[in-house]
XYZ file of C-alpha atoms in Angstrom:
713
model
C -0.136 26.380 -31.881
C -2.006 28.941 -34.018
C -5.767 29.481 -34.272
C -6.107 27.261 -37.356
C -4.325 24.279 -35.826
C -6.279 24.834 -32.586
C -9.580 24.627 -34.517
C -8.392 21.525 -36.362
C -7.349 19.870 -33.093
C -10.790 20.585 -31.634
C -12.385 18.889 -34.629
C -10.142 15.856 -34.100
C -11.120 15.805 -30.439
C -14.805 15.798 -31.325
C -14.164 12.900 -33.686
C -12.487 10.953 -30.888
C -15.424 11.762 -28.622
C -17.856 10.317 -31.148
C -15.717 7.206 -31.646
C -15.602 6.671 -27.884
C -19.389 6.967 -27.693
C -19.753 4.403 -30.459
C -17.287 2.044 -28.791
C -19.118 2.337 -25.474
C -22.428 1.658 -27.164
C -20.945 -1.388 -28.882
C -19.495 -2.627 -25.594
C -22.815 -2.132 -23.801
C -24.604 -4.058 -26.546
C -22.109 -6.929 -26.360
C -22.321 -7.072 -22.563
C -26.118 -7.149 -22.727
C -25.899 -9.952 -25.280
C -23.466 -11.827 -23.023
C -25.734 -11.424 -19.987
C -28.716 -12.660 -21.998
C -26.714 -15.696 -23.121
C -25.782 -16.429 -19.500
C -29.469 -16.284 -18.591
C -30.277 -18.789 -21.337
C -27.515 -21.134 -20.142
C -28.914 -20.957 -16.618
C -32.126 -22.607 -17.812
C -30.230 -25.869 -18.225
C -30.836 -27.837 -15.033
C -27.187 -28.939 -14.761
C -25.715 -25.498 -15.443
C -22.908 -24.520 -13.077
C -21.522 -21.067 -12.424
C -17.964 -22.402 -12.267
C -18.281 -23.640 -15.880
C -19.975 -20.507 -17.185
C -17.587 -18.018 -15.513
C -14.434 -18.724 -17.579
C -16.461 -18.974 -20.766
C -17.930 -15.517 -20.077
C -14.696 -13.991 -18.845
C -16.330 -13.163 -15.513
C -15.675 -14.148 -11.935
C -17.855 -16.643 -10.106
C -19.305 -13.830 -7.987
C -20.309 -11.853 -11.088
C -22.099 -14.877 -12.556
C -24.000 -15.425 -9.304
C -24.909 -11.727 -9.209
C -26.416 -12.030 -12.689
C -28.192 -15.335 -12.002
C -28.629 -15.917 -8.244
C -30.059 -19.381 -8.915
C -26.559 -20.480 -9.955
C -25.135 -19.798 -6.492
C -23.475 -22.877 -4.975
C -25.446 -24.567 -2.204
C -25.198 -22.776 1.111
C -23.671 -19.625 -0.317
C -26.615 -17.413 0.553
C -26.625 -18.642 4.127
C -22.955 -17.780 4.485
C -23.356 -14.120 3.497
C -24.133 -11.990 6.580
C -26.374 -8.989 6.376
C -24.387 -5.791 6.717
C -25.250 -2.241 7.634
C -23.476 0.999 6.753
C -20.537 1.772 9.018
C -21.166 5.533 8.862
C -24.368 6.655 10.552
C -26.231 9.853 9.832
C -26.911 10.707 13.481
C -25.341 9.553 16.717
C -26.814 6.228 17.779
C -29.127 6.160 20.766
C -29.110 3.330 23.321
C -31.932 1.761 21.328
C -29.912 1.837 18.112
C -26.620 0.006 18.637
C -24.112 0.303 15.837
C -23.952 -2.513 13.330
C -20.989 -4.819 13.551
C -19.903 -3.753 17.034
C -20.071 -5.302 20.454
C -22.202 -2.430 21.705
C -23.368 -3.343 25.207
C -26.847 -2.036 24.423
C -27.151 -5.011 22.103
C -26.125 -7.445 24.815
C -27.984 -8.949 27.721
C -29.979 -6.732 30.124
C -27.828 -5.214 32.805
C -24.703 -4.930 30.634
C -22.732 -1.731 31.099
C -22.621 1.024 28.502
C -19.511 1.490 26.372
C -16.671 3.506 27.810
C -16.884 7.099 26.614
C -13.867 9.345 26.414
C -14.048 13.066 25.770
C -16.487 15.832 26.622
C -20.150 15.056 27.191
C -22.237 16.394 24.311
C -25.940 16.740 23.750
C -27.518 14.233 21.420
C -28.064 15.383 17.857
C -31.614 16.124 16.702
C -33.566 13.091 15.582
C -33.972 14.232 11.978
C -31.723 12.823 9.264
C -28.684 14.982 8.617
C -26.366 14.515 5.652
C -23.736 11.885 6.336
C -20.184 12.800 5.548
C -20.519 11.553 1.984
C -17.800 14.007 1.158
C -18.538 16.593 -1.428
C -15.662 18.334 0.412
C -13.284 15.605 1.595
C -12.940 12.655 -0.745
C -10.565 9.701 -0.988
C -8.109 10.182 -3.812
C -9.248 8.845 -7.154
C -8.281 5.241 -7.964
C -5.461 4.688 -10.460
C -6.419 5.090 -14.084
C -5.655 1.447 -14.731
C -8.070 0.159 -12.060
C -11.862 -0.013 -12.226
C -13.720 2.291 -9.848
C -15.266 0.793 -6.736
C -18.947 1.475 -6.154
C -21.371 0.782 -3.346
C -21.954 1.405 0.322
C -19.179 1.775 2.907
C -17.793 -1.466 4.248
C -18.788 -2.735 7.657
C -15.614 -3.603 9.483
C -15.432 -6.938 11.315
C -15.620 -7.297 15.082
C -14.209 -9.775 17.581
C -16.796 -12.440 18.489
C -18.197 -12.450 22.002
C -17.310 -15.020 24.610
C -14.960 -17.960 24.254
C -14.975 -17.765 20.452
C -13.419 -14.298 20.522
C -11.061 -15.113 23.351
C -9.703 -17.974 21.262
C -8.311 -15.398 18.835
C -5.908 -14.052 21.470
C -3.101 -16.510 20.990
C -0.279 -17.290 18.599
C -0.058 -19.644 15.648
C 1.489 -22.910 16.804
C 5.109 -23.549 15.782
C 5.421 -20.309 13.804
C 8.169 -17.928 14.937
C 10.324 -15.189 13.448
C 13.830 -16.471 14.103
C 17.344 -15.374 13.336
C 18.606 -17.235 10.222
C 21.435 -19.707 10.543
C 22.569 -19.417 6.923
C 24.309 -16.833 4.745
C 22.159 -15.293 2.029
C 23.587 -15.851 -1.468
C 24.075 -12.934 -3.854
C 22.628 -13.141 -7.367
C 24.465 -12.266 -10.578
C 22.765 -9.064 -11.761
C 22.679 -6.912 -14.908
C 21.074 -3.533 -15.589
C 19.273 -2.984 -18.892
C 17.733 0.078 -20.558
C 15.248 -1.425 -23.027
C 14.815 1.936 -24.811
C 18.470 2.202 -25.797
C 19.512 -1.446 -25.476
C 22.393 -0.493 -23.140
C 23.309 -3.361 -20.789
C 25.711 -2.995 -17.847
C 27.213 -6.165 -16.386
C 29.770 -5.577 -13.635
C 32.268 -3.129 -15.185
C 31.315 -3.847 -18.801
C 28.810 -2.029 -21.010
C 27.128 -3.658 -24.022
C 24.514 -2.564 -26.548
C 21.840 -5.153 -27.364
C 19.304 -5.526 -30.146
C 16.008 -6.244 -28.388
C 13.554 -6.297 -31.299
C 10.037 -5.673 -29.973
C 11.181 -5.995 -26.374
C 9.356 -9.206 -25.530
C 10.491 -11.281 -22.566
C 11.788 -13.936 -24.992
C 13.866 -11.365 -26.923
C 15.283 -9.874 -23.720
C 16.268 -13.294 -22.369
C 17.860 -14.314 -25.652
C 19.846 -11.068 -26.027
C 21.056 -11.009 -22.414
C 22.161 -14.656 -22.315
C 23.876 -14.331 -25.691
C 25.862 -11.394 -24.262
C 26.526 -12.878 -20.808
C 26.909 -16.601 -21.568
C 28.094 -17.490 -18.046
C 24.593 -16.778 -16.831
C 22.579 -14.069 -15.085
C 20.073 -14.500 -12.284
C 18.510 -11.041 -12.167
C 17.795 -8.477 -14.894
C 16.854 -5.001 -13.678
C 15.036 -2.890 -16.260
C 16.201 0.691 -15.667
C 14.099 2.327 -18.405
C 11.733 1.363 -21.183
C 8.974 -0.521 -19.325
C 8.713 -3.198 -22.055
C 5.630 -4.720 -20.375
C 3.664 -1.590 -21.362
C 4.464 -1.585 -25.083
C 1.105 -3.102 -26.072
C -0.878 -1.240 -23.404
C -3.122 0.416 -26.027
C -4.581 -3.018 -26.864
C -5.868 -3.637 -23.330
C -8.406 -1.883 -21.100
C -6.094 -1.943 -18.045
C -2.327 -1.920 -17.602
C -2.493 -5.128 -15.564
C -3.913 -6.906 -18.607
C -1.042 -5.683 -20.772
C 1.500 -6.717 -18.133
C -0.049 -10.173 -17.710
C 0.003 -10.709 -21.483
C 3.676 -9.669 -21.667
C 4.691 -11.954 -18.798
C 2.774 -14.944 -20.124
C 3.754 -14.621 -23.791
C 5.662 -17.649 -25.210
C 9.361 -17.808 -24.295
C 10.893 -20.659 -26.329
C 13.438 -22.548 -24.264
C 12.090 -21.080 -21.036
C 9.090 -21.663 -18.790
C 7.637 -20.010 -15.698
C 9.906 -20.581 -12.715
C 8.640 -22.929 -10.004
C 11.001 -21.548 -7.348
C 14.093 -22.697 -5.517
C 16.227 -22.060 -2.462
C 15.416 -20.618 0.933
C 13.928 -17.412 -0.523
C 11.703 -19.456 -2.793
C 9.538 -17.233 -4.994
C 7.603 -19.004 -7.734
C 5.608 -17.714 -10.677
C 5.224 -14.265 -12.194
C 4.059 -11.292 -10.133
C 1.554 -9.180 -12.068
C 1.777 -5.520 -11.076
C 0.641 -2.605 -13.226
C 3.976 -0.789 -13.019
C 6.542 -2.974 -11.271
C 5.949 -6.582 -12.338
C 8.318 -9.491 -11.791
C 8.856 -12.134 -14.436
C 10.401 -15.395 -13.169
C 11.705 -17.869 -15.733
C 13.746 -21.057 -15.793
C 15.337 -23.008 -18.616
C 13.303 -25.934 -19.869
C 16.105 -28.182 -18.601
C 15.884 -26.466 -15.179
C 19.568 -25.514 -14.882
C 19.134 -21.719 -15.046
C 16.762 -19.349 -13.231
C 16.343 -15.633 -13.906
C 14.119 -12.744 -12.815
C 13.167 -9.708 -14.888
C 12.356 -6.824 -12.516
C 11.759 -3.083 -12.570
C 14.338 -0.956 -10.775
C 11.415 1.356 -10.016
C 10.705 -0.876 -7.017
C 13.758 0.722 -5.413
C 13.736 4.345 -6.536
C 12.555 6.683 -9.296
C 15.027 6.818 -12.164
C 15.234 10.224 -13.848
C 17.128 9.653 -17.112
C 19.858 7.847 -15.174
C 21.885 5.458 -17.273
C 22.348 1.809 -16.276
C 25.909 2.485 -15.077
C 24.670 5.037 -12.524
C 22.021 2.599 -11.344
C 24.696 -0.105 -11.024
C 26.824 2.271 -8.934
C 23.836 3.001 -6.690
C 23.396 -0.683 -5.902
C 27.118 -1.072 -5.209
C 27.047 1.884 -2.782
C 23.918 0.483 -1.150
C 25.562 -2.899 -0.603
C 28.735 -1.319 0.782
C 26.767 0.910 3.174
C 24.630 -1.965 4.462
C 27.728 -4.114 5.043
C 28.936 -1.622 7.669
C 26.040 -2.747 9.877
C 25.357 -6.250 8.544
C 28.587 -8.035 7.556
C 26.543 -10.681 5.714
C 24.142 -8.234 4.019
C 22.933 -9.112 0.512
C 20.838 -6.865 -1.722
C 17.955 -9.095 -2.718
C 15.481 -8.707 -5.562
C 13.134 -6.208 -3.907
C 13.295 -3.709 -1.036
C 10.729 -5.705 0.941
C 12.724 -8.955 0.638
C 15.915 -7.131 1.579
C 14.312 -5.331 4.515
C 12.799 -8.466 5.953
C 16.032 -10.445 5.562
C 18.062 -7.708 7.284
C 15.526 -7.514 10.097
C 15.770 -11.234 10.825
C 19.520 -10.712 11.285
C 18.810 -8.254 14.133
C 16.685 -10.716 16.151
C 18.493 -10.954 19.514
C 20.649 -13.989 20.157
C 20.053 -13.814 23.900
C 17.377 -12.462 26.200
C 13.586 -12.667 26.231
C 13.095 -13.036 22.467
C 16.148 -15.113 21.587
C 13.805 -17.927 20.577
C 12.055 -15.577 18.153
C 8.859 -13.541 17.882
C 5.642 -15.567 17.780
C 3.143 -14.962 14.968
C -0.413 -13.977 15.893
C -3.378 -16.255 15.314
C -4.747 -16.204 11.787
C -7.972 -14.635 13.102
C -6.198 -11.612 14.580
C -4.027 -11.241 11.502
C -7.169 -11.263 9.378
C -8.796 -8.645 11.616
C -5.760 -6.367 11.374
C -5.665 -6.850 7.619
C -9.292 -5.703 7.355
C -9.189 -2.859 9.875
C -5.704 -1.288 9.783
C -5.231 0.978 6.779
C -1.902 2.196 5.495
C -1.024 5.775 4.521
C -3.624 8.531 4.431
C -4.512 9.472 0.861
C -7.192 12.139 0.636
C -8.014 14.968 -1.756
C -10.132 17.788 -0.329
C -12.496 19.340 -2.847
C -14.262 22.707 -2.972
C -15.978 24.120 -0.964
C -13.603 22.567 1.596
C -10.882 24.581 -0.173
C -11.237 27.611 -2.474
C -11.991 27.020 -6.162
C -8.923 29.134 -6.883
C -5.995 28.382 -4.577
C -3.738 31.320 -3.653
C -0.787 28.915 -4.014
C 0.062 25.236 -3.632
C 2.744 24.280 -1.109
C 3.985 20.704 -0.639
C 5.565 19.451 2.592
C 6.971 15.932 2.715
C 7.908 14.132 5.941
C 11.511 13.007 5.446
C 12.000 9.223 5.885
C 8.720 9.346 7.784
C 8.164 5.739 8.887
C 11.617 5.623 10.498
C 10.242 8.065 13.085
C 7.710 5.515 14.368
C 9.690 2.298 14.839
C 10.991 2.901 18.370
C 8.067 1.079 20.022
C 6.055 -1.897 18.729
C 3.614 -4.509 20.085
C 5.094 -7.729 21.496
C 3.908 -10.672 23.545
C 0.510 -12.312 23.739
C -2.230 -9.714 23.176
C -5.156 -9.352 25.538
C -8.696 -8.263 24.852
C -10.021 -5.072 26.419
C -13.818 -5.009 26.256
C -15.909 -1.883 26.727
C -16.792 -3.012 30.243
C -13.152 -3.616 31.169
C -12.082 -0.252 29.801
C -14.896 1.569 31.606
C -13.862 -0.033 34.921
C -10.339 1.374 34.687
C -9.274 4.659 36.198
C -8.624 7.576 33.867
C -4.886 7.078 34.380
C -5.152 3.415 33.375
C -7.252 4.326 30.337
C -4.740 6.904 29.113
C -1.833 4.517 29.733
C -3.604 1.915 27.582
C -4.215 4.413 24.776
C -0.567 5.515 24.937
C 0.456 1.856 24.674
C 0.467 -0.532 21.738
C -3.184 -1.172 20.990
C -5.767 -1.429 18.247
C -9.230 -0.173 19.185
C -12.780 -0.503 17.922
C -14.436 2.836 18.598
C -17.589 4.834 17.973
C -16.601 8.389 17.093
C -18.613 11.609 16.941
C -17.288 14.713 15.184
C -17.795 17.791 17.438
C -20.620 20.149 16.474
C -18.156 23.038 16.167
C -15.565 21.210 14.071
C -14.307 23.090 10.980
C -11.056 21.281 10.143
C -9.980 18.014 8.476
C -11.105 14.593 9.680
C -8.993 12.842 12.299
C -9.917 9.157 12.204
C -10.313 6.767 9.253
C -13.718 5.308 8.427
C -14.357 2.553 5.875
C -15.383 3.776 2.427
C -16.593 1.770 -0.585
C -13.874 -0.494 -1.927
C -11.847 -3.361 -0.549
C -9.196 -1.216 1.145
C -10.644 2.319 0.848
C -10.852 4.768 3.748
C -12.101 8.299 4.204
C -11.919 10.762 7.070
C -15.315 12.153 8.169
C -15.230 15.784 9.292
C -18.835 17.013 9.034
C -19.998 18.196 12.481
C -22.278 15.693 14.229
C -21.276 12.716 12.085
C -21.014 9.449 14.039
C -19.226 6.379 12.718
C -17.792 3.089 13.957
C -14.244 2.160 13.031
C -10.933 0.682 14.220
C -7.884 2.830 14.917
C -4.498 2.690 16.607
C -3.588 4.338 19.884
C -1.698 7.316 18.326
C -4.768 8.349 16.321
C -7.159 7.864 19.245
C -4.881 9.969 21.431
C -4.755 12.680 18.732
C -8.548 12.752 18.490
C -8.816 13.220 22.264
C -6.006 15.751 22.743
C -5.852 17.661 19.453
C -5.096 21.408 19.700
C -8.568 22.501 18.525
C -11.243 20.612 20.487
C -11.510 17.016 21.755
C -13.575 14.507 19.814
C -16.022 12.156 21.501
C -14.652 8.593 21.386
C -16.418 5.516 22.780
C -14.285 2.410 23.289
C -16.258 -0.621 22.097
C -13.481 -3.214 22.063
C -9.733 -3.390 21.867
C -6.531 -5.396 21.503
C -3.645 -4.473 23.814
C -0.037 -5.701 23.687
C 3.052 -5.152 25.781
C 5.385 -2.393 24.589
C 8.572 -3.690 22.975
C 11.381 -2.767 20.582
C 11.561 -5.551 17.972
C 12.273 -3.081 15.142
C 14.408 -0.524 16.946
C 17.865 -1.957 16.168
C 16.933 -2.644 12.520
C 15.533 0.849 12.025
C 18.479 2.576 13.730
C 20.933 0.817 11.422
C 18.898 1.771 8.368
C 18.632 5.383 9.571
C 22.417 5.548 10.003
C 22.880 4.038 6.533
C 20.462 6.587 5.078
C 22.223 9.469 6.850
C 25.643 8.399 5.538
C 24.456 7.997 1.949
C 22.575 11.302 2.074
C 25.767 13.011 3.263
C 27.728 11.367 0.438
C 25.224 12.646 -2.095
C 25.517 16.160 -0.663
C 29.326 16.360 -0.488
C 30.172 14.544 -3.723
C 29.097 17.512 -5.849
C 27.392 17.225 -9.243
C 28.981 13.932 -10.227
C 27.732 10.483 -11.165
C 28.764 9.245 -7.723
C 26.670 11.954 -6.086
C 23.652 10.856 -8.064
C 24.371 7.201 -7.284
C 24.604 7.997 -3.558
C 21.274 9.822 -3.726
C 19.627 6.844 -5.419
C 21.175 4.514 -2.827
C 19.732 6.644 -0.018
C 16.307 6.373 -1.666
C 16.800 2.617 -1.807
C 17.397 2.549 1.969
C 14.131 4.429 2.412
C 12.417 1.798 0.256
C 13.961 -1.026 2.313
C 12.432 0.365 5.501
C 9.139 1.421 3.915
C 8.469 -1.835 2.075
C 10.057 -3.920 4.804
C 7.400 -2.586 7.168
C 4.749 -3.310 4.554
C 5.972 -6.896 4.244
C 5.236 -7.473 7.935
C 1.556 -6.818 7.159
C 1.518 -10.024 5.080
C -1.606 -9.441 3.032
C -3.486 -12.478 1.751
C -1.669 -13.477 -1.412
C -2.948 -13.487 -4.974
C -1.748 -16.189 -7.354
C -1.818 -15.506 -11.090
C -2.005 -18.311 -13.640
C -2.942 -19.177 -17.205
C -5.001 -22.001 -18.677
C -5.344 -22.906 -22.383
C -8.713 -21.957 -23.847
C -9.212 -25.612 -24.804
C -9.016 -26.556 -21.092
C -11.126 -23.779 -19.586
C -12.868 -26.196 -17.232
C -9.514 -26.453 -15.422
C -9.643 -22.782 -14.358
C -9.941 -22.829 -10.523
C -13.541 -22.309 -9.468
C -12.604 -19.507 -7.059
C -10.483 -17.646 -9.614
C -11.218 -14.288 -11.195
C -10.695 -14.018 -14.955
C -8.405 -11.019 -15.535
C -7.726 -11.502 -19.252
C -8.045 -13.858 -22.168
C -7.221 -14.151 -25.842
C -7.608 -16.805 -28.536
C -4.984 -19.037 -26.926
C -5.281 -18.821 -23.145
C -7.188 -17.528 -20.131
C -5.339 -15.505 -17.488
C -6.756 -15.664 -13.974
C -5.939 -14.805 -10.401
C -7.171 -16.156 -7.089
C -6.540 -15.434 -3.416
C -4.628 -18.004 -1.413
C -5.318 -16.576 2.045
C -2.618 -16.273 4.683
C 0.465 -18.395 4.260
C 2.496 -19.782 7.150
C 4.902 -16.861 6.939
C 7.187 -16.841 9.997
C 7.726 -13.093 9.586
C 4.056 -12.076 9.466
C 3.572 -9.290 12.019
C 0.714 -7.041 10.879
C 0.545 -5.597 14.399
C 3.912 -3.892 13.790
C 2.897 -2.419 10.442
C -0.453 -1.247 11.855
C 1.214 0.536 14.782
C 3.691 2.359 12.515
C 1.016 3.375 10.010
C -1.202 4.697 12.801
C 1.676 6.758 14.214
C 2.500 8.168 10.779
C -1.127 9.152 10.104
C -1.314 10.865 13.497
C 1.931 12.779 12.805
C 0.399 14.186 9.601
C -2.095 15.900 11.905
C 0.172 17.022 14.751
C 3.790 16.437 15.654
C 5.834 18.051 18.398
C 9.377 19.304 17.819
C 10.852 19.213 21.308
C 14.096 21.029 20.504
C 12.195 23.928 18.924
C 9.246 23.836 21.366
C 6.793 23.948 18.492
C 4.342 21.756 16.588
C 3.800 20.928 12.921
C 1.066 19.171 10.962
C -2.318 19.738 9.377
C -4.051 20.752 12.618
C -1.567 23.604 12.996
C -2.777 25.273 9.789
C -5.877 27.452 9.310
C -9.145 25.628 8.465
C -9.584 25.287 4.714
C -5.846 25.473 3.963
C -5.231 21.705 3.615
C -5.608 20.595 0.004
C -4.536 16.950 0.216
C -2.770 14.188 2.137
C -0.581 11.633 0.340
C 0.943 9.034 2.706
C 3.661 11.231 4.243
C 3.024 14.493 2.387
C 0.781 17.511 3.019
C -0.431 19.960 0.371
C -1.408 23.415 1.660
C -2.576 26.791 0.381
C 0.142 28.652 2.305
C 3.701 28.061 3.558
C 4.384 27.270 7.212
C 7.445 28.086 9.334
C 8.016 24.508 10.484
C 11.548 23.536 11.596
C 13.598 21.220 9.399
C 16.760 19.580 10.741
C 17.204 16.761 8.162
C 15.877 14.262 10.698
C 13.367 11.441 10.043
C 9.845 12.822 10.356
C 10.742 16.482 9.733
C 8.538 18.376 7.272
C 10.604 19.278 4.191
C 9.384 21.998 1.807
C 9.250 19.974 -1.417
C 7.279 22.201 -3.811
C 5.847 25.720 -4.073
C 3.606 26.800 -6.950
C 2.472 30.420 -7.027
C -1.208 31.076 -7.624
C -3.868 31.542 -8.457
C -4.200 27.815 -9.140
C -7.431 25.957 -9.884
C -8.114 23.510 -7.067
C -7.386 19.931 -8.207
C -10.431 17.655 -8.428
C -8.644 14.396 -9.299
C -5.441 12.716 -8.205
C -4.024 13.212 -11.701
C -4.576 16.973 -11.475
C -2.969 17.037 -8.016
C 0.116 15.190 -9.267
C 0.431 17.548 -12.232
C 0.362 20.547 -9.883
C 2.779 18.780 -7.535
C 5.329 18.291 -10.322
C 4.941 21.912 -11.407
C 5.426 23.077 -7.813
C 8.584 20.998 -7.385
C 10.018 22.362 -10.637
C 9.170 25.942 -9.620
C 10.816 25.539 -6.204
C 13.941 23.972 -7.731
C 14.216 26.858 -10.180
C 13.759 29.499 -7.472
C 16.424 27.922 -5.257
C 18.866 27.363 -8.107
C 18.662 23.546 -7.926
C 17.180 23.045 -11.386
């Protein structure tokens, strides 16, 4: 680019800026007009929010927020008052924390909460800045999702007395049991929608896909494979994004693509033992489920990106990867079938490791819905945090990426089993120090009040709720006190970290027996991963080597997403309603898109009676993985690795199982699950990233630079 074209491009950019300003002004004017119209409708004495919401394209909650008088009867009484979960100064006995079972808030004579860690002087009574994080911030939300605003969430607590004790049971007649049937394989093809190349078994075809709509894909595939196909993996092209420029968010574009007319086909209503009905709207990896109008054929359209990242790999290589995956799994599971997604496959394989004799031969009982809901609300997943200046230099000397190899497989050797018991603050305080430490080493989930030491100068150790439905941050400002829930591995790390112990007060807790329900499953997957990784290494630079590498990544996805499937989040159902029948939109649904023909909506369905719902297992593994990002011992090398073993100010970011640093570390790597692998190294000076997008750009540059320096490019 020369100076003239640079100047012209700047002029174009200014023009775009002005157009964006105009569009925003127009949008603001239309929204104000809409809100005014809603206010006028509310004057009508029989106006109902559930009728106005679909007409306005808003959710019921948004209508009520605009016009509180339209709230359904009793709604206001059902909304509890909440207080911030992060406090500016440590609470005194006269200021119990909101949302906790702090004994100071109980009857006279109740004991104080159990305190673990060094005794510290109370902070001064003046207001000090809370850890609102100009330095340590949660990573930015995806570009296709609206930003969350507002105060930090207040996490739920277990009710006092008999009401809370009633949570500590299992759901009646709901058990994870070994299946007594053989899973059926599905006829599968692999399609690149950019090139039209289709691979079916050992045959390769080239299709004409037109605009790449679901209808055109179905027509072309079934014309080419007349005997029928049950699963279509899209290996490249992402056809559901082709009209993305017309929609404000990718989810809207995906929903429109999935719900576009498909003559001769309709949305699948599900069948068989692994019954999955309806489309799954996901911004990047959606699932379209269709059936013939006569009901005699069913087919899924899925993204192969659910399994692994495809880097210009052709459909034949992807096909070979799935064949190698199936062959490798069959060495451990003679009846193994590769199902539609890694999570489905992982859960199915796990059920086939449930013991046929012994204590759990009858199966693993599912927790009460109340405890599952509590774990859903209080047990976060991977740590994702971007640390901003002045927590790191404005100009980084370098950017070094370490990734924990097959990380979650390191933390499956012990999991909670049996009927959980409640450990109140009073019970915990009555135990000896040995009993307390044994409990924290065990399988537990704890409600705690945490105080950051006055001398602390490193990253935060424990998650605290941040604004947003599932958002977390990690307070690190000295003197900050907050109330949260955390697993035993993280609590133990806070108390025994190599720098200085944190003050932790046990307010409440859930404690299980230690068991090994996932150990056999994880060992088999680790062996499968090791074998495929070795194949990829020794095959040389061939298509089979690449296929083996992709298959090894698929095994990682099976374990990773299989663990996630145990968490069993409350489900969201997506549907469409013709504009002429908008009163039929469910009253508790959120409008996520609409056009001249139909309204697209989604609504939560709560917890299903899933026999394999075990959020306690997922929570324990996630807690162990977050703790290992901070400190992890390598016994054979008699050394430690992790963020707390780096100088203060050298940690740039955390991303699930990866660390980004300003300097390299001499951490051992033996190709074992959990080891820190040097994944990228970008020489500086580098401007410190301030958004997730900037971090990912630097990450990719660092990986490319390392590959070039080691001759792997």
